[in-house]
Amino acid sequence: MKGTEAFQEILPLLKDEPVVHANGYICRESFQLQDRRGNFYMIGSMGLASAIGLGVALARPDKKVLVFDGDGNVLMSMGTLAMIGATAPKNLVHIVFDNQVYESTGSQRSLSSTVPLEEVAKSSGYPVALKATKREEIKPAFEKLMQGDGPGFLLIKVDPDFDPKTGRVTHTPEEIKTRFMDALSGK
Ligand SMILES: Cc1ncc(C[n+]2csc(CCOP(=O)(O)OP(=O)(O)O)c2C)c(N)n1
Ligand SMILES: [Mg+2]
């Protein structure tokens, strides 16, 4: 399945949950398909979406908090998986779009073809860690994570073919932060 198809499967299932996005194509794809005030786009700094999502989840236990991550991002900050496992916020859902490459910077190979990230999440303490390789597996896995206690992890294996014509996020970092905070506080 294409990365964009995985997004097309998940985005209609969102309600008003805050979603913290990893940099690169993860941000760009989600922004292009369905920009939302509750979307925080991490522009530039790789590896941090999971840590930001953890902070939001701990601060707002009343809300399900989602992280949309990439395999390269997760590999860069593998320690955050341990921190999430150890702090165990029940309301965090961590979704990884795994194309096995650093596609945003020219498709250099990542290690996720040999390191099963869902197993790393499981051993780090996520009580539920699922993997989807087919489009039809995404919705039931997503719903299971959204309905149950987390932290939950979903690895979605996608082909490395995001469309390079996909635009970039046009909001400034300040705008992204302000509207995300407003959306979180119900303004
Ligand atoms: C600290 C840091 N190192 C490198 C980069 C350059 N960079 C931006 S996105 C990206 C690839 C991210 O890979 P992945 O999470 O797998 O997402 P994909 O691009 O494959 O969708 C890289 C290397 C960066 N922005 N910050
Ligand atoms: Mg990748």
mmCIF file of C-alpha atoms and ligand atoms in Angstrom:
data_model
loop_
_atom_site.group_PDB
_atom_site.id
_atom_site.type_symbol
_atom_site.label_atom_id
_atom_site.label_comp_id
_atom_site.label_asym_id
_atom_site.label_seq_id
_atom_site.Cartn_x
_atom_site.Cartn_y
_atom_site.Cartn_z
ATOM 1 C CA MET A 1 0.000 0.000 0.000
ATOM 2 C CA LYS A 2 1.097 3.567 -0.619
ATOM 3 C CA GLY A 3 1.771 5.854 2.324
ATOM 4 C CA THR A 4 -0.969 8.179 1.142
ATOM 5 C CA GLU A 5 -3.479 5.291 1.196
ATOM 6 C CA ALA A 6 -2.629 4.605 4.833
ATOM 7 C CA PHE A 7 -3.367 8.244 5.638
ATOM 8 C CA GLN A 8 -6.608 8.102 3.626
ATOM 9 C CA GLU A 9 -7.653 5.154 5.742
ATOM 10 C CA ILE A 10 -6.941 6.788 9.115
ATOM 11 C CA LEU A 11 -7.826 10.463 8.653
ATOM 12 C CA PRO A 12 -11.611 9.930 8.279
ATOM 13 C CA LEU A 13 -11.570 8.064 11.600
ATOM 14 C CA LEU A 14 -10.262 11.069 13.529
ATOM 15 C CA LYS A 15 -12.571 13.216 15.639
ATOM 16 C CA ASP A 16 -11.052 16.082 17.622
ATOM 17 C CA GLU A 17 -7.991 14.246 18.926
ATOM 18 C CA PRO A 18 -4.686 16.112 19.029
ATOM 19 C CA VAL A 19 -2.221 14.574 16.568
ATOM 20 C CA VAL A 20 1.508 15.247 16.819
ATOM 21 C CA HIS A 21 3.272 14.691 13.496
ATOM 22 C CA ALA A 22 6.868 13.761 12.752
ATOM 23 C CA ASN A 23 8.712 15.967 10.272
ATOM 24 C CA GLY A 24 9.038 15.364 6.535
ATOM 25 C CA TYR A 25 6.444 13.503 4.498
ATOM 26 C CA ILE A 26 4.426 12.562 7.581
ATOM 27 C CA CYS A 27 3.588 16.255 8.125
ATOM 28 C CA ARG A 28 3.282 17.063 4.450
ATOM 29 C CA GLU A 29 0.952 14.221 3.572
ATOM 30 C CA SER A 30 -1.385 14.805 6.504
ATOM 31 C CA PHE A 31 -1.396 18.584 5.912
ATOM 32 C CA GLN A 32 -2.269 18.122 2.246
ATOM 33 C CA LEU A 33 -5.035 15.573 2.809
ATOM 34 C CA GLN A 34 -6.674 17.095 5.892
ATOM 35 C CA ASP A 35 -5.228 20.041 7.752
ATOM 36 C CA ARG A 36 -6.695 20.329 11.281
ATOM 37 C CA ARG A 37 -6.247 22.781 14.156
ATOM 38 C CA GLY A 38 -5.484 19.813 16.359
ATOM 39 C CA ASN A 39 -2.528 18.847 14.157
ATOM 40 C CA PHE A 40 0.876 19.727 15.545
ATOM 41 C CA TYR A 41 3.451 19.565 12.742
ATOM 42 C CA MET A 42 7.032 19.150 13.918
ATOM 43 C CA ILE A 43 8.821 21.138 11.240
ATOM 44 C CA GLY A 44 12.501 20.310 11.018
ATOM 45 C CA SER A 45 13.433 18.531 14.210
ATOM 46 C CA MET A 46 13.540 14.822 13.548
ATOM 47 C CA GLY A 47 12.751 12.228 16.201
ATOM 48 C CA LEU A 48 10.778 14.466 18.533
ATOM 49 C CA ALA A 49 7.121 13.830 17.695
ATOM 50 C CA SER A 50 6.921 10.893 20.102
ATOM 51 C CA ALA A 51 8.395 12.910 22.993
ATOM 52 C CA ILE A 52 6.046 15.842 22.312
ATOM 53 C CA GLY A 53 3.090 13.455 22.049
ATOM 54 C CA LEU A 54 4.109 11.853 25.363
ATOM 55 C CA GLY A 55 4.162 15.269 27.021
ATOM 56 C CA VAL A 56 0.720 16.156 25.666
ATOM 57 C CA ALA A 57 -0.684 12.770 26.714
ATOM 58 C CA LEU A 58 0.647 13.142 30.268
ATOM 59 C CA ALA A 59 -0.682 16.701 30.523
ATOM 60 C CA ARG A 60 -4.105 15.841 29.106
ATOM 61 C CA PRO A 61 -5.139 12.410 30.405
ATOM 62 C CA ASP A 62 -8.747 13.282 29.480
ATOM 63 C CA LYS A 63 -7.967 13.085 25.741
ATOM 64 C CA LYS A 64 -6.678 10.401 23.399
ATOM 65 C CA VAL A 65 -3.441 11.800 21.991
ATOM 66 C CA LEU A 66 -2.037 10.501 18.723
ATOM 67 C CA VAL A 67 1.458 10.544 17.290
ATOM 68 C CA PHE A 68 1.993 10.072 13.551
ATOM 69 C CA ASP A 69 5.605 8.992 13.218
ATOM 70 C CA GLY A 70 8.071 7.697 10.630
ATOM 71 C CA ASP A 71 10.442 4.736 10.899
ATOM 72 C CA GLY A 72 13.510 6.971 10.623
ATOM 73 C CA ASN A 73 12.131 9.236 13.312
ATOM 74 C CA VAL A 74 11.455 6.316 15.654
ATOM 75 C CA LEU A 75 14.919 4.842 15.075
ATOM 76 C CA MET A 76 16.499 8.199 15.867
ATOM 77 C CA SER A 77 14.706 8.402 19.238
ATOM 78 C CA MET A 78 14.356 4.804 20.281
ATOM 79 C CA GLY A 79 14.817 5.846 23.927
ATOM 80 C CA THR A 80 11.468 7.607 23.767
ATOM 81 C CA LEU A 81 9.789 4.220 23.244
ATOM 82 C CA ALA A 82 11.246 3.162 26.601
ATOM 83 C CA MET A 83 10.100 6.423 28.204
ATOM 84 C CA ILE A 84 6.575 5.906 26.846
ATOM 85 C CA GLY A 85 6.590 2.284 28.022
ATOM 86 C CA ALA A 86 7.792 3.301 31.481
ATOM 87 C CA THR A 87 5.417 6.248 31.971
ATOM 88 C CA ALA A 88 2.616 4.278 30.299
ATOM 89 C CA PRO A 89 0.021 6.957 29.480
ATOM 90 C CA LYS A 90 -3.190 5.040 28.790
ATOM 91 C CA ASN A 91 -4.343 7.727 26.349
ATOM 92 C CA LEU A 92 -1.405 7.680 23.910
ATOM 93 C CA VAL A 93 -1.707 6.057 20.471
ATOM 94 C CA HIS A 94 1.543 5.914 18.503
ATOM 95 C CA ILE A 95 1.216 5.228 14.781
ATOM 96 C CA VAL A 96 4.292 4.680 12.617
ATOM 97 C CA PHE A 97 4.237 4.912 8.822
ATOM 98 C CA ASP A 98 7.092 2.552 8.048
ATOM 99 C CA ASN A 99 8.376 2.820 4.477
ATOM 100 C CA GLN A 100 11.800 1.431 5.489
ATOM 101 C CA VAL A 101 13.547 4.520 4.147
ATOM 102 C CA TYR A 102 14.312 8.147 4.972
ATOM 103 C CA GLU A 103 12.113 9.176 2.100
ATOM 104 C CA SER A 104 11.987 12.898 2.830
ATOM 105 C CA THR A 105 15.727 13.206 2.275
ATOM 106 C CA GLY A 106 16.187 10.914 -0.731
ATOM 107 C CA SER A 107 15.085 7.427 0.324
ATOM 108 C CA GLN A 108 18.238 6.270 2.078
ATOM 109 C CA ARG A 109 17.570 2.823 3.585
ATOM 110 C CA SER A 110 16.600 2.718 7.278
ATOM 111 C CA LEU A 111 17.053 -0.226 9.645
ATOM 112 C CA SER A 112 13.357 -0.974 9.977
ATOM 113 C CA SER A 113 13.553 -3.712 7.334
ATOM 114 C CA THR A 114 15.471 -5.810 9.874
ATOM 115 C CA VAL A 115 14.479 -4.252 13.209
ATOM 116 C CA PRO A 116 10.783 -4.959 13.932
ATOM 117 C CA LEU A 117 9.735 -1.698 15.547
ATOM 118 C CA GLU A 118 6.448 -3.127 16.868
ATOM 119 C CA GLU A 119 8.487 -5.719 18.793
ATOM 120 C CA VAL A 120 10.712 -2.965 20.184
ATOM 121 C CA ALA A 121 7.579 -1.114 21.309
ATOM 122 C CA LYS A 122 6.199 -4.268 22.916
ATOM 123 C CA SER A 123 9.417 -4.962 24.823
ATOM 124 C CA SER A 124 9.561 -1.311 25.849
ATOM 125 C CA GLY A 125 6.264 -1.737 27.702
ATOM 126 C CA TYR A 126 3.501 -0.750 25.266
ATOM 127 C CA PRO A 127 0.695 -3.135 26.288
ATOM 128 C CA VAL A 128 -0.615 -3.307 22.721
ATOM 129 C CA ALA A 129 1.649 -3.204 19.660
ATOM 130 C CA LEU A 130 0.097 -4.080 16.312
ATOM 131 C CA LYS A 131 1.308 -4.266 12.736
ATOM 132 C CA ALA A 132 -0.676 -3.663 9.527
ATOM 133 C CA THR A 133 0.644 -4.640 6.133
ATOM 134 C CA LYS A 134 -2.629 -4.415 4.192
ATOM 135 C CA ARG A 135 -4.946 -1.443 3.882
ATOM 136 C CA GLU A 136 -7.925 -3.332 5.282
ATOM 137 C CA GLU A 137 -5.992 -4.147 8.457
ATOM 138 C CA ILE A 138 -5.617 -0.486 9.411
ATOM 139 C CA LYS A 139 -9.156 0.414 10.503
ATOM 140 C CA PRO A 140 -9.694 -2.514 12.922
ATOM 141 C CA ALA A 141 -6.227 -2.035 14.419
ATOM 142 C CA PHE A 142 -6.772 1.710 14.800
ATOM 143 C CA GLU A 143 -10.185 1.226 16.400
ATOM 144 C CA LYS A 144 -8.793 -1.335 18.825
ATOM 145 C CA LEU A 145 -6.130 1.144 19.948
ATOM 146 C CA MET A 146 -8.586 4.040 20.177
ATOM 147 C CA GLN A 147 -11.041 2.041 22.279
ATOM 148 C CA GLY A 148 -8.613 0.295 24.619
ATOM 149 C CA ASP A 149 -6.073 1.421 27.199
ATOM 150 C CA GLY A 150 -2.625 2.253 25.893
ATOM 151 C CA PRO A 151 -0.019 3.259 25.265
ATOM 152 C CA GLY A 152 -0.829 1.611 21.959
ATOM 153 C CA PHE A 153 1.462 1.207 18.975
ATOM 154 C CA LEU A 154 0.560 0.557 15.344
ATOM 155 C CA LEU A 155 3.227 -0.060 12.735
ATOM 156 C CA ILE A 156 1.906 0.373 9.200
ATOM 157 C CA LYS A 157 4.156 -1.034 6.505
ATOM 158 C CA VAL A 158 3.904 1.175 3.411
ATOM 159 C CA ASP A 159 5.668 1.360 0.051
ATOM 160 C CA PRO A 160 8.324 4.039 -0.274
ATOM 161 C CA ASP A 161 6.414 6.181 -2.715
ATOM 162 C CA PHE A 162 5.137 9.394 -1.247
ATOM 163 C CA ASP A 163 4.505 11.864 -4.056
ATOM 164 C CA PRO A 164 7.305 14.469 -4.207
ATOM 165 C CA LYS A 165 4.730 17.001 -5.476
ATOM 166 C CA THR A 166 3.074 16.897 -2.048
ATOM 167 C CA GLY A 167 3.289 20.453 -0.735
ATOM 168 C CA ARG A 168 4.968 21.613 2.428
ATOM 169 C CA VAL A 169 3.191 22.831 5.553
ATOM 170 C CA THR A 170 2.533 26.512 4.958
ATOM 171 C CA HIS A 171 1.754 27.530 8.564
ATOM 172 C CA THR A 172 4.610 29.039 10.557
ATOM 173 C CA PRO A 173 5.777 27.144 13.645
ATOM 174 C CA GLU A 174 4.225 29.888 15.819
ATOM 175 C CA GLU A 175 0.851 29.498 14.072
ATOM 176 C CA ILE A 176 1.031 25.731 14.459
ATOM 177 C CA LYS A 177 1.774 26.020 18.180
ATOM 178 C CA THR A 178 -0.917 28.620 18.882
ATOM 179 C CA ARG A 179 -3.761 26.915 17.070
ATOM 180 C CA PHE A 180 -2.769 23.531 18.517
ATOM 181 C CA MET A 181 -2.874 24.975 22.049
ATOM 182 C CA ASP A 182 -6.207 26.681 21.298
ATOM 183 C CA ALA A 183 -7.665 23.439 19.939
ATOM 184 C CA LEU A 184 -6.449 21.570 23.024
ATOM 185 C CA SER A 185 -8.037 24.073 25.373
ATOM 186 C CA GLY A 186 -11.330 24.082 23.423
ATOM 187 C CA LYS A 187 -11.008 27.677 22.164
HETATM 188 C C1 LIG B 1 18.149 15.872 13.499
HETATM 189 C C2 LIG B 1 17.780 15.769 12.040
HETATM 190 N N1 LIG B 1 18.481 14.924 11.240
HETATM 191 C C3 LIG B 1 18.157 14.810 9.920
HETATM 192 C C4 LIG B 1 17.144 15.564 9.410
HETATM 193 C C5 LIG B 1 16.779 15.466 7.929
HETATM 194 N N2 LIG B 1 15.586 14.707 7.730
HETATM 195 C C6 LIG B 1 14.356 15.274 7.652
HETATM 196 S S1 LIG B 1 13.116 14.175 7.420
HETATM 197 C C7 LIG B 1 14.208 12.892 7.387
HETATM 198 C C8 LIG B 1 13.742 11.483 7.161
HETATM 199 C C9 LIG B 1 12.695 11.019 8.139
HETATM 200 O O1 LIG B 1 12.515 9.640 7.923
HETATM 201 P P1 LIG B 1 11.186 8.915 8.335
HETATM 202 O O2 LIG B 1 10.849 9.221 9.732
HETATM 203 O O3 LIG B 1 11.364 7.476 7.990
HETATM 204 O O4 LIG B 1 10.081 9.584 7.418
HETATM 205 P P2 LIG B 1 9.896 9.484 5.806
HETATM 206 O O5 LIG B 1 10.640 10.653 5.259
HETATM 207 O O6 LIG B 1 10.421 8.189 5.328
HETATM 208 O O7 LIG B 1 8.418 9.618 5.606
HETATM 209 C C10 LIG B 1 15.525 13.333 7.569
HETATM 210 C C11 LIG B 1 16.730 12.469 7.572
HETATM 211 C C12 LIG B 1 16.434 16.436 10.281
HETATM 212 N N3 LIG B 1 15.418 17.183 9.849
HETATM 213 N N4 LIG B 1 16.777 16.523 11.588
HETATM 214 MG MG MG B 2 10.508 6.442 6.517
#
